[in-house]
Tab-separated table of N, CA and C in Angstrom:
chain	number	residue	atom	x	y	z
A	1	UNK	N	0.849	-1.169	0.000
A	1	UNK	CA	0.000	0.000	0.000
A	1	UNK	C	0.896	1.233	0.000
A	2	UNK	N	0.574	2.236	-0.786
A	2	UNK	CA	1.467	3.400	-0.892
A	2	UNK	C	1.795	4.028	0.461
A	3	UNK	N	3.060	4.345	0.656
A	3	UNK	CA	3.503	4.998	1.877
A	3	UNK	C	3.707	4.049	3.043
A	4	UNK	N	3.582	2.738	2.788
A	4	UNK	CA	3.796	1.741	3.833
A	4	UNK	C	4.635	0.608	3.254
A	5	UNK	N	4.999	-0.325	4.090
A	5	UNK	CA	5.645	-1.550	3.609
A	5	UNK	C	4.632	-2.683	3.580
A	6	UNK	N	3.344	-2.358	3.739
A	6	UNK	CA	2.281	-3.353	3.810
A	6	UNK	C	1.766	-3.733	2.422
A	7	UNK	N	1.298	-4.947	2.326
A	7	UNK	CA	0.592	-5.399	1.130
A	7	UNK	C	-0.887	-5.389	1.455
A	8	UNK	N	-1.720	-5.241	0.416
A	8	UNK	CA	-3.143	-5.169	0.684
A	8	UNK	C	-3.852	-6.420	0.185
A	9	UNK	N	-4.954	-6.720	0.834
A	9	UNK	CA	-5.839	-7.812	0.471
A	9	UNK	C	-7.192	-7.175	0.208
A	10	UNK	N	-7.731	-7.403	-0.980
A	10	UNK	CA	-9.025	-6.830	-1.336
A	10	UNK	C	-10.067	-7.927	-1.249
A	11	UNK	N	-11.161	-7.634	-0.548
A	11	UNK	CA	-12.237	-8.603	-0.386
A	11	UNK	C	-13.547	-7.975	-0.828
A	12	UNK	N	-14.450	-8.808	-1.309
A	12	UNK	CA	-15.771	-8.338	-1.703
A	12	UNK	C	-16.773	-9.463	-1.590
A	13	UNK	N	-18.022	-9.148	-1.807
A	13	UNK	CA	-19.081	-10.144	-1.749
A	13	UNK	C	-20.217	-9.651	-0.883
A	14	UNK	N	-21.134	-10.563	-0.571
A	14	UNK	CA	-22.247	-10.199	0.304
A	14	UNK	C	-21.678	-9.850	1.673
A	15	UNK	N	-22.450	-9.109	2.452
A	15	UNK	CA	-21.985	-8.715	3.781
A	15	UNK	C	-21.654	-9.948	4.616
A	16	UNK	N	-22.506	-10.973	4.540
A	16	UNK	CA	-22.266	-12.199	5.314
A	16	UNK	C	-20.961	-12.873	4.904
A	17	UNK	N	-20.730	-12.993	3.604
A	17	UNK	CA	-19.488	-13.622	3.126
A	17	UNK	C	-18.269	-12.768	3.464
A	18	UNK	N	-18.418	-11.468	3.344
A	18	UNK	CA	-17.321	-10.563	3.664
A	18	UNK	C	-16.953	-10.662	5.137
A	19	UNK	N	-17.948	-10.698	6.005
A	19	UNK	CA	-17.688	-10.807	7.448
A	19	UNK	C	-16.991	-12.135	7.756
A	20	UNK	N	-17.442	-13.190	7.113
A	20	UNK	CA	-16.823	-14.502	7.301
A	20	UNK	C	-15.365	-14.477	6.824
A	21	UNK	N	-15.134	-13.870	5.653
A	21	UNK	CA	-13.776	-13.791	5.114
A	21	UNK	C	-12.844	-12.992	6.003
A	22	UNK	N	-13.308	-11.841	6.478
A	22	UNK	CA	-12.490	-10.999	7.366
A	22	UNK	C	-12.185	-11.753	8.657
A	23	UNK	N	-13.195	-12.424	9.210
A	23	UNK	CA	-12.987	-13.195	10.449
A	23	UNK	C	-11.938	-14.275	10.248
A	24	UNK	N	-11.992	-14.946	9.110
A	24	UNK	CA	-11.018	-16.014	8.835
A	24	UNK	C	-9.604	-15.470	8.653
A	25	UNK	N	-9.483	-14.334	7.962
A	25	UNK	CA	-8.159	-13.733	7.782
A	25	UNK	C	-7.582	-13.322	9.138
A	26	UNK	N	-8.390	-12.688	9.972
A	26	UNK	CA	-7.911	-12.280	11.297
A	26	UNK	C	-7.549	-13.494	12.155
A	27	UNK	N	-8.342	-14.567	12.058
A	27	UNK	CA	-8.023	-15.789	12.813
A	27	UNK	C	-6.696	-16.367	12.343
A	28	UNK	N	-6.471	-16.374	11.043
A	28	UNK	CA	-5.209	-16.907	10.513
A	28	UNK	C	-4.024	-16.046	10.954
A	29	UNK	N	-4.178	-14.736	10.882
A	29	UNK	CA	-3.107	-13.842	11.336
A	29	UNK	C	-2.830	-14.034	12.823
A	30	UNK	N	-3.885	-14.241	13.596
A	30	UNK	CA	-3.725	-14.486	15.034
A	30	UNK	C	-2.929	-15.771	15.258
A	31	UNK	N	-3.277	-16.822	14.524
A	31	UNK	CA	-2.568	-18.100	14.666
A	31	UNK	C	-1.110	-17.985	14.230
A	32	UNK	N	-0.861	-17.274	13.149
A	32	UNK	CA	0.502	-17.113	12.648
A	32	UNK	C	1.350	-16.297	13.621
A	33	UNK	N	0.737	-15.256	14.212
A	33	UNK	CA	1.503	-14.371	15.094
A	33	UNK	C	1.963	-15.086	16.354
A	34	UNK	N	1.191	-16.062	16.805
A	34	UNK	CA	1.546	-16.769	18.024
A	34	UNK	C	1.347	-15.941	19.279
A	35	UNK	N	0.760	-14.744	19.129
A	35	UNK	CA	0.557	-13.861	20.277
A	35	UNK	C	-0.716	-14.261	21.005
A	36	UNK	N	-0.635	-14.227	22.311
A	36	UNK	CA	-1.836	-14.409	23.111
A	36	UNK	C	-2.096	-13.095	23.819
A	37	UNK	N	-3.345	-12.741	23.925
A	37	UNK	CA	-3.674	-11.486	24.596
A	37	UNK	C	-3.552	-10.306	23.670
A	38	UNK	N	-2.969	-9.210	24.166
A	38	UNK	CA	-2.928	-7.965	23.399
A	38	UNK	C	-1.775	-7.953	22.414
A	39	UNK	N	-1.704	-6.873	21.686
A	39	UNK	CA	-0.610	-6.706	20.762
A	39	UNK	C	-0.953	-7.027	19.325
A	40	UNK	N	-2.202	-7.382	19.036
A	40	UNK	CA	-2.583	-7.661	17.660
A	40	UNK	C	-3.000	-6.370	16.976
A	41	UNK	N	-2.759	-6.305	15.661
A	41	UNK	CA	-2.980	-5.078	14.920
A	41	UNK	C	-3.618	-5.406	13.581
A	42	UNK	N	-4.624	-4.630	13.199
A	42	UNK	CA	-5.235	-4.732	11.870
A	42	UNK	C	-5.218	-3.348	11.252
A	43	UNK	N	-4.890	-3.288	9.965
A	43	UNK	CA	-4.928	-2.022	9.236
A	43	UNK	C	-5.902	-2.193	8.084
A	44	UNK	N	-6.838	-1.269	7.985
A	44	UNK	CA	-7.816	-1.304	6.919
A	44	UNK	C	-7.648	-0.079	6.041
A	45	UNK	N	-7.592	-0.278	4.723
A	45	UNK	CA	-7.621	0.838	3.778
A	45	UNK	C	-9.094	1.124	3.514
A	46	UNK	N	-9.561	2.250	4.017
A	46	UNK	CA	-10.986	2.570	4.016
A	46	UNK	C	-11.243	3.734	3.055
A	47	UNK	N	-12.262	3.617	2.192
A	47	UNK	CA	-12.596	4.759	1.330
A	47	UNK	C	-12.838	6.008	2.177
A	48	UNK	N	-12.301	7.119	1.742
A	48	UNK	CA	-12.447	8.369	2.503
A	48	UNK	C	-13.904	8.705	2.762
A	49	UNK	N	-14.781	8.325	1.833
A	49	UNK	CA	-16.202	8.633	2.000
A	49	UNK	C	-16.824	7.881	3.171
A	50	UNK	N	-16.241	6.768	3.604
A	50	UNK	CA	-16.779	5.989	4.726
A	50	UNK	C	-16.183	6.409	6.063
A	51	UNK	N	-15.104	7.166	6.030
A	51	UNK	CA	-14.395	7.509	7.266
A	51	UNK	C	-15.240	8.362	8.200
A	52	UNK	N	-16.024	9.274	7.657
A	52	UNK	CA	-16.835	10.134	8.535
A	52	UNK	C	-17.845	9.317	9.331
A	53	UNK	N	-18.385	8.239	8.748
A	53	UNK	CA	-19.300	7.363	9.482
A	53	UNK	C	-18.561	6.633	10.592
A	54	UNK	N	-17.356	6.187	10.305
A	54	UNK	CA	-16.559	5.452	11.296
A	54	UNK	C	-16.198	6.373	12.468
A	55	UNK	N	-15.783	7.594	12.156
A	55	UNK	CA	-15.373	8.540	13.198
A	55	UNK	C	-16.591	9.082	13.953
A	56	UNK	N	-17.626	9.471	13.211
A	56	UNK	CA	-18.810	10.052	13.835
A	56	UNK	C	-18.602	11.512	14.183
A	57	UNK	N	-19.681	12.148	14.587
A	57	UNK	CA	-19.627	13.563	14.950
A	57	UNK	C	-18.701	13.758	16.142
A	58	UNK	N	-17.715	14.610	15.989
A	58	UNK	CA	-16.732	14.926	17.042
A	58	UNK	C	-16.018	13.681	17.572
A	59	UNK	N	-15.948	12.630	16.755
A	59	UNK	CA	-15.248	11.414	17.158
A	59	UNK	C	-16.063	10.488	18.047
A	60	UNK	N	-17.363	10.759	18.193
A	60	UNK	CA	-18.200	9.973	19.105
A	60	UNK	C	-18.288	8.505	18.709
A	61	UNK	N	-18.484	8.213	17.425
A	61	UNK	CA	-18.676	6.820	17.001
A	61	UNK	C	-17.416	5.991	17.239
A	62	UNK	N	-16.258	6.515	16.854
A	62	UNK	CA	-15.019	5.759	17.046
A	62	UNK	C	-14.687	5.634	18.529
A	63	UNK	N	-15.016	6.646	19.306
A	63	UNK	CA	-14.788	6.586	20.749
A	63	UNK	C	-15.664	5.504	21.391
A	64	UNK	N	-16.948	5.449	21.006
A	64	UNK	CA	-17.842	4.415	21.541
A	64	UNK	C	-17.368	3.022	21.144
A	65	UNK	N	-16.961	2.859	19.890
A	65	UNK	CA	-16.466	1.556	19.427
A	65	UNK	C	-15.208	1.170	20.195
A	66	UNK	N	-14.330	2.122	20.402
A	66	UNK	CA	-13.101	1.864	21.146
A	66	UNK	C	-13.409	1.464	22.589
A	67	UNK	N	-14.333	2.156	23.202
A	67	UNK	CA	-14.709	1.828	24.588
A	67	UNK	C	-15.392	0.467	24.669
A	68	UNK	N	-16.278	0.164	23.710
A	68	UNK	CA	-17.017	-1.092	23.723
A	68	UNK	C	-16.098	-2.290	23.513
A	69	UNK	N	-15.099	-2.127	22.648
A	69	UNK	CA	-14.225	-3.250	22.303
A	69	UNK	C	-12.890	-3.232	23.046
A	70	UNK	N	-12.599	-2.151	23.746
A	70	UNK	CA	-11.299	-1.970	24.418
A	70	UNK	C	-10.138	-2.002	23.427
A	71	UNK	N	-10.392	-1.615	22.194
A	71	UNK	CA	-9.335	-1.536	21.167
A	71	UNK	C	-8.919	-0.082	20.977
A	72	UNK	N	-7.667	0.105	20.609
A	72	UNK	CA	-7.199	1.424	20.188
A	72	UNK	C	-7.493	1.532	18.695
A	73	UNK	N	-8.171	2.594	18.300
A	73	UNK	CA	-8.546	2.782	16.901
A	73	UNK	C	-8.063	4.156	16.476
A	74	UNK	N	-7.238	4.186	15.454
A	74	UNK	CA	-6.709	5.445	14.926
A	74	UNK	C	-7.018	5.541	13.443
A	75	UNK	N	-7.322	6.751	12.993
A	75	UNK	CA	-7.573	7.004	11.584
A	75	UNK	C	-6.475	7.927	11.079
A	76	UNK	N	-5.872	7.566	9.965
A	76	UNK	CA	-4.770	8.353	9.411
A	76	UNK	C	-5.282	9.692	8.891
A	77	UNK	N	-4.378	10.647	8.757
A	77	UNK	CA	-4.762	11.908	8.116
A	77	UNK	C	-5.018	11.673	6.624
A	78	UNK	N	-5.662	12.618	5.988
A	78	UNK	CA	-5.893	12.533	4.541
A	78	UNK	C	-4.565	12.679	3.807
A	79	UNK	N	-4.439	11.925	2.726
A	79	UNK	CA	-3.287	12.054	1.837
A	79	UNK	C	-3.857	12.450	0.475
A	80	UNK	N	-3.402	13.558	-0.044
A	80	UNK	CA	-3.989	14.194	-1.213
A	80	UNK	C	-4.205	13.260	-2.401
A	81	UNK	N	-3.262	12.403	-2.714
A	81	UNK	CA	-3.335	11.594	-3.931
A	81	UNK	C	-4.233	10.367	-3.817
A	82	UNK	N	-4.698	10.038	-2.627
A	82	UNK	CA	-5.426	8.788	-2.436
A	82	UNK	C	-6.883	8.998	-2.052
A	83	UNK	N	-7.699	8.019	-2.408
A	83	UNK	CA	-9.112	8.019	-2.043
A	83	UNK	C	-9.344	7.263	-0.739
A	84	UNK	N	-8.291	6.716	-0.152
A	84	UNK	CA	-8.423	5.915	1.060
A	84	UNK	C	-7.682	6.561	2.221
A	85	UNK	N	-8.080	6.130	3.406
A	85	UNK	CA	-7.354	6.455	4.622
A	85	UNK	C	-7.154	5.154	5.376
A	86	UNK	N	-6.124	5.092	6.181
A	86	UNK	CA	-5.875	3.889	6.962
A	86	UNK	C	-6.576	3.983	8.305
A	87	UNK	N	-7.247	2.903	8.663
A	87	UNK	CA	-7.829	2.767	9.993
A	87	UNK	C	-7.035	1.663	10.670
A	88	UNK	N	-6.391	1.987	11.772
A	88	UNK	CA	-5.533	1.042	12.478
A	88	UNK	C	-6.216	0.650	13.783
A	89	UNK	N	-6.383	-0.657	13.963
A	89	UNK	CA	-7.082	-1.193	15.127
A	89	UNK	C	-6.113	-2.089	15.881
A	90	UNK	N	-5.972	-1.876	17.178
A	90	UNK	CA	-5.071	-2.695	17.988
A	90	UNK	C	-5.792	-3.139	19.252
A	91	UNK	N	-5.577	-4.407	19.629
A	91	UNK	CA	-6.190	-4.912	20.851
A	91	UNK	C	-6.124	-6.423	20.931
A	92	UNK	N	-6.834	-6.983	21.899
A	92	UNK	CA	-6.920	-8.434	22.050
A	92	UNK	C	-7.668	-9.020	20.854
A	93	UNK	N	-7.399	-10.277	20.551
A	93	UNK	CA	-7.943	-10.905	19.352
A	93	UNK	C	-9.466	-10.784	19.241
A	94	UNK	N	-10.209	-11.235	20.236
A	94	UNK	CA	-11.681	-11.230	20.155
A	94	UNK	C	-12.213	-9.808	19.961
A	95	UNK	N	-11.673	-8.861	20.705
A	95	UNK	CA	-12.118	-7.475	20.597
A	95	UNK	C	-11.706	-6.868	19.250
A	96	UNK	N	-10.524	-7.252	18.768
A	96	UNK	CA	-10.048	-6.781	17.468
A	96	UNK	C	-10.998	-7.241	16.365
A	97	UNK	N	-11.421	-8.489	16.419
A	97	UNK	CA	-12.366	-9.010	15.424
A	97	UNK	C	-13.672	-8.226	15.508
A	98	UNK	N	-14.185	-8.008	16.712
A	98	UNK	CA	-15.435	-7.270	16.903
A	98	UNK	C	-15.333	-5.862	16.320
A	99	UNK	N	-14.262	-5.146	16.644
A	99	UNK	CA	-14.083	-3.774	16.152
A	99	UNK	C	-13.921	-3.758	14.633
A	100	UNK	N	-13.146	-4.691	14.096
A	100	UNK	CA	-12.915	-4.736	12.659
A	100	UNK	C	-14.212	-5.018	11.906
A	101	UNK	N	-15.002	-5.966	12.395
A	101	UNK	CA	-16.262	-6.293	11.725
A	101	UNK	C	-17.245	-5.124	11.801
A	102	UNK	N	-17.227	-4.390	12.885
A	102	UNK	CA	-18.079	-3.207	13.001
A	102	UNK	C	-17.690	-2.169	11.948
A	103	UNK	N	-16.398	-1.983	11.756
A	103	UNK	CA	-15.914	-1.023	10.756
A	103	UNK	C	-16.234	-1.523	9.350
A	104	UNK	N	-16.113	-2.822	9.118
A	104	UNK	CA	-16.459	-3.392	7.810
A	104	UNK	C	-17.938	-3.130	7.507
A	105	UNK	N	-18.808	-3.278	8.502
A	105	UNK	CA	-20.235	-2.990	8.295
A	105	UNK	C	-20.433	-1.521	7.898
A	106	UNK	N	-19.716	-0.619	8.555
A	106	UNK	CA	-19.816	0.803	8.213
A	106	UNK	C	-19.342	1.057	6.782
A	107	UNK	N	-18.271	0.406	6.393
A	107	UNK	CA	-17.754	0.574	5.033
A	107	UNK	C	-18.784	0.089	4.019
A	108	UNK	N	-19.361	-1.074	4.277
A	108	UNK	CA	-20.343	-1.647	3.351
A	108	UNK	C	-21.593	-0.788	3.252
A	109	UNK	N	-21.909	-0.023	4.284
A	109	UNK	CA	-23.091	0.843	4.271
A	109	UNK	C	-22.831	2.166	3.555
A	110	UNK	N	-21.598	2.433	3.167
A	110	UNK	CA	-21.242	3.687	2.502
A	110	UNK	C	-21.914	3.750	1.124
A	111	UNK	N	-22.737	4.763	0.872
A	111	UNK	CA	-23.409	4.860	-0.427
A	111	UNK	C	-22.446	5.110	-1.594
A	112	UNK	N	-21.230	5.542	-1.310
A	112	UNK	CA	-20.252	5.827	-2.366
A	112	UNK	C	-19.252	4.683	-2.572
A	113	UNK	N	-19.494	3.561	-1.939
A	113	UNK	CA	-18.536	2.456	-1.975
A	113	UNK	C	-18.218	2.008	-3.403
A	114	UNK	N	-19.204	1.926	-4.256
A	114	UNK	CA	-18.982	1.449	-5.640
A	114	UNK	C	-17.986	2.325	-6.403
A	115	UNK	N	-17.886	3.590	-6.030
A	115	UNK	CA	-16.945	4.495	-6.693
A	115	UNK	C	-15.492	4.130	-6.377
A	116	UNK	N	-15.297	3.316	-5.348
A	116	UNK	CA	-13.951	2.965	-4.906
A	116	UNK	C	-13.571	1.528	-5.273
A	117	UNK	N	-14.302	0.922	-6.185
A	117	UNK	CA	-14.063	-0.483	-6.508
A	117	UNK	C	-12.844	-0.688	-7.411
A	118	UNK	N	-12.419	0.325	-8.127
A	118	UNK	CA	-11.233	0.230	-8.983
A	118	UNK	C	-10.074	0.908	-8.271
A	119	UNK	N	-9.054	0.114	-7.950
A	119	UNK	CA	-7.917	0.652	-7.209
A	119	UNK	C	-6.677	0.560	-8.079
A	120	UNK	N	-5.986	1.668	-8.216
A	120	UNK	CA	-4.746	1.690	-8.984
A	120	UNK	C	-3.788	2.677	-8.318
A	121	UNK	N	-2.590	2.215	-8.059
A	121	UNK	CA	-1.579	3.072	-7.437
A	121	UNK	C	-0.381	3.129	-8.377
A	122	UNK	N	-0.317	4.165	-9.186
A	122	UNK	CA	0.801	4.304	-10.112
A	122	UNK	C	1.746	5.412	-9.664
A	123	UNK	N	1.893	5.542	-8.361
A	123	UNK	CA	2.782	6.535	-7.773
A	123	UNK	C	3.310	5.982	-6.460
A	124	UNK	N	4.355	6.618	-5.952
A	124	UNK	CA	4.918	6.220	-4.665
A	124	UNK	C	4.752	7.358	-3.676
A	125	UNK	N	4.481	6.996	-2.445
A	125	UNK	CA	4.405	7.977	-1.370
A	125	UNK	C	5.543	7.713	-0.403
A	126	UNK	N	6.018	8.735	0.284
A	126	UNK	CA	7.099	8.512	1.252
A	126	UNK	C	6.637	7.631	2.409
A	127	UNK	N	7.513	6.781	2.859
A	127	UNK	CA	7.232	5.933	3.999
A	127	UNK	C	6.916	6.807	5.205
A	128	UNK	N	5.825	6.497	5.910
A	128	UNK	CA	5.451	7.254	7.090
A	128	UNK	C	4.457	8.361	6.843
A	129	UNK	N	4.056	8.561	5.610
A	129	UNK	CA	3.143	9.663	5.300
A	129	UNK	C	1.814	9.527	6.037
A	130	UNK	N	1.438	8.313	6.359
A	130	UNK	CA	0.165	8.074	7.029
A	130	UNK	C	0.173	8.544	8.475
A	131	UNK	N	1.306	8.835	9.013
A	131	UNK	CA	1.365	9.291	10.391
A	131	UNK	C	1.363	10.809	10.492
A	132	UNK	N	1.154	11.482	9.394
A	132	UNK	CA	1.071	12.940	9.404
A	132	UNK	C	2.375	13.595	9.005
A	133	UNK	N	2.337	14.892	8.861
A	133	UNK	CA	3.474	15.665	8.362
A	133	UNK	C	4.695	15.569	9.268
A	134	UNK	N	4.485	15.460	10.576
A	134	UNK	CA	5.612	15.370	11.502
A	134	UNK	C	6.337	14.041	11.379
A	135	UNK	N	5.693	13.070	10.751
A	135	UNK	CA	6.276	11.736	10.676
A	135	UNK	C	6.984	11.467	9.352
A	136	UNK	N	7.110	12.469	8.517
A	136	UNK	CA	7.815	12.253	7.259
A	136	UNK	C	9.284	11.958	7.528
A	137	UNK	N	9.915	11.176	6.659
A	137	UNK	CA	11.328	10.870	6.860
A	137	UNK	C	12.165	12.148	6.911
A	138	UNK	N	13.208	12.107	7.719
A	138	UNK	CA	14.101	13.271	7.787
A	138	UNK	C	14.737	13.522	6.431
A	139	UNK	N	15.082	12.441	5.753
A	139	UNK	CA	15.677	12.558	4.422
A	139	UNK	C	14.841	11.735	3.447
A	140	UNK	N	13.911	12.372	2.717
A	140	UNK	CA	13.025	11.633	1.828
A	140	UNK	C	13.747	10.940	0.667
A	141	UNK	N	14.994	11.293	0.451
A	141	UNK	CA	15.758	10.676	-0.640
A	141	UNK	C	16.352	9.317	-0.253
A	142	UNK	N	16.288	8.960	1.021
A	142	UNK	CA	16.843	7.683	1.470
A	142	UNK	C	15.947	6.559	0.948
A	143	UNK	N	16.491	5.649	0.137
A	143	UNK	CA	15.671	4.559	-0.394
A	143	UNK	C	15.340	3.547	0.699
A	144	UNK	N	14.243	2.823	0.494
A	144	UNK	CA	13.884	1.789	1.455
A	144	UNK	C	14.942	0.696	1.449
A	145	UNK	N	15.237	0.193	2.607
A	145	UNK	CA	16.209	-0.884	2.759
A	145	UNK	C	15.522	-2.196	2.415
A	146	UNK	N	16.087	-2.930	1.486
A	146	UNK	CA	15.530	-4.221	1.086
A	146	UNK	C	15.759	-5.220	2.211
A	147	UNK	N	14.703	-5.951	2.622
A	147	UNK	CA	14.866	-6.922	3.721
A	147	UNK	C	15.984	-7.935	3.469
A	148	UNK	N	16.274	-8.252	2.200
A	148	UNK	CA	17.356	-9.197	1.892
A	148	UNK	C	18.721	-8.637	2.295
A	149	UNK	N	18.833	-7.317	2.322
A	149	UNK	CA	20.117	-6.680	2.627
A	149	UNK	C	20.363	-6.494	4.126
A	150	UNK	N	19.359	-6.720	4.933
A	150	UNK	CA	19.483	-6.482	6.370
A	150	UNK	C	20.558	-7.363	6.991
A	151	UNK	N	20.652	-8.612	6.535
A	151	UNK	CA	21.648	-9.523	7.100
A	151	UNK	C	23.078	-9.042	6.862
A	152	UNK	N	23.275	-8.225	5.859
A	152	UNK	CA	24.618	-7.719	5.535
A	152	UNK	C	24.973	-6.457	6.318
A	153	UNK	N	24.003	-5.921	7.044
A	153	UNK	CA	24.197	-4.683	7.785
A	153	UNK	C	24.511	-4.983	9.252
A	154	UNK	N	25.323	-4.141	9.842
A	154	UNK	CA	25.545	-4.262	11.281
A	154	UNK	C	24.371	-3.587	11.991
A	155	UNK	N	24.248	-3.867	13.265
A	155	UNK	CA	23.168	-3.247	14.039
A	155	UNK	C	23.304	-1.727	13.990
A	156	UNK	N	24.507	-1.229	14.120
A	156	UNK	CA	24.763	0.216	14.075
A	156	UNK	C	24.331	0.803	12.731
A	157	UNK	N	24.643	0.126	11.616
A	157	UNK	CA	24.258	0.624	10.291
A	157	UNK	C	22.733	0.664	10.141
A	158	UNK	N	22.046	-0.334	10.683
A	158	UNK	CA	20.585	-0.366	10.600
A	158	UNK	C	19.986	0.774	11.414
A	159	UNK	N	20.516	1.012	12.599
A	159	UNK	CA	20.009	2.101	13.436
A	159	UNK	C	20.248	3.444	12.750
A	160	UNK	N	21.427	3.630	12.165
A	160	UNK	CA	21.712	4.877	11.452
A	160	UNK	C	20.765	5.054	10.272
A	161	UNK	N	20.498	3.958	9.557
A	161	UNK	CA	19.556	4.005	8.446
A	161	UNK	C	18.161	4.426	8.940
A	162	UNK	N	17.708	3.815	10.021
A	162	UNK	CA	16.376	4.117	10.544
A	162	UNK	C	16.264	5.574	10.981
A	163	UNK	N	17.332	6.120	11.523
A	163	UNK	CA	17.301	7.520	11.925
A	163	UNK	C	17.181	8.442	10.720
A	164	UNK	N	17.677	8.017	9.571
A	164	UNK	CA	17.530	8.816	8.352
A	164	UNK	C	16.175	8.585	7.708
A	165	UNK	N	15.733	7.327	7.678
A	165	UNK	CA	14.533	6.962	6.927
A	165	UNK	C	13.240	7.271	7.676
A	166	UNK	N	13.250	7.261	8.983
A	166	UNK	CA	12.029	7.516	9.748
A	166	UNK	C	12.361	8.368	10.962
A	167	UNK	N	11.536	9.354	11.241
A	167	UNK	CA	11.807	10.199	12.401
A	167	UNK	C	11.599	9.449	13.713
A	168	UNK	N	12.116	10.005	14.752
A	168	UNK	CA	12.063	9.398	16.087
A	168	UNK	C	10.633	9.086	16.509
A	169	UNK	N	9.685	9.952	16.153
A	169	UNK	CA	8.280	9.741	16.531
A	169	UNK	C	7.778	8.377	16.050
A	170	UNK	N	8.102	8.019	14.832
A	170	UNK	CA	7.674	6.721	14.292
A	170	UNK	C	8.458	5.592	14.932
A	171	UNK	N	9.727	5.785	15.117
A	171	UNK	CA	10.537	4.720	15.728
A	171	UNK	C	10.027	4.395	17.120
A	172	UNK	N	9.635	5.399	17.893
A	172	UNK	CA	9.138	5.168	19.244
A	172	UNK	C	7.746	4.555	19.235
A	173	UNK	N	6.917	4.952	18.273
A	173	UNK	CA	5.542	4.477	18.235
A	173	UNK	C	5.461	3.036	17.774
A	174	UNK	N	6.286	2.650	16.807
A	174	UNK	CA	6.184	1.314	16.226
A	174	UNK	C	7.376	0.467	16.584
């Protein structure tokens, strides 16, 4: 997904099938992670037109969902070139599934959803752009480090790279 190191999974179908598919993907990720309890994270690329429903007036809807599920839910700032925003959900597995499915229902209820069915990203965004302007890399010209090359780097070289590629705010948060 632009501006991240994440890959995206696109799902569609009836609401029932979509909910089943999302639940299965989250269950598989939970099993693969081997984590018990907290620390699980889901990121959803949500059409900008659905974000206002998810957030609600003055943040009331997202606050209620967060309180009901005990999950941390954050919505990324708008990025000019994209029709989507990232919704990041973190919490215990069962609550994460509940919060994610609630957000999926909101997305499916968006009257403009069909306008977002064709996705094409023929541009690159700087890593960290989703965390806002303060989170942009100190040096945007620093290329992403290929995971294959990490084994050839010393710990010191990797830390120096990270200080150039991502600001301290992102390093501390993630």
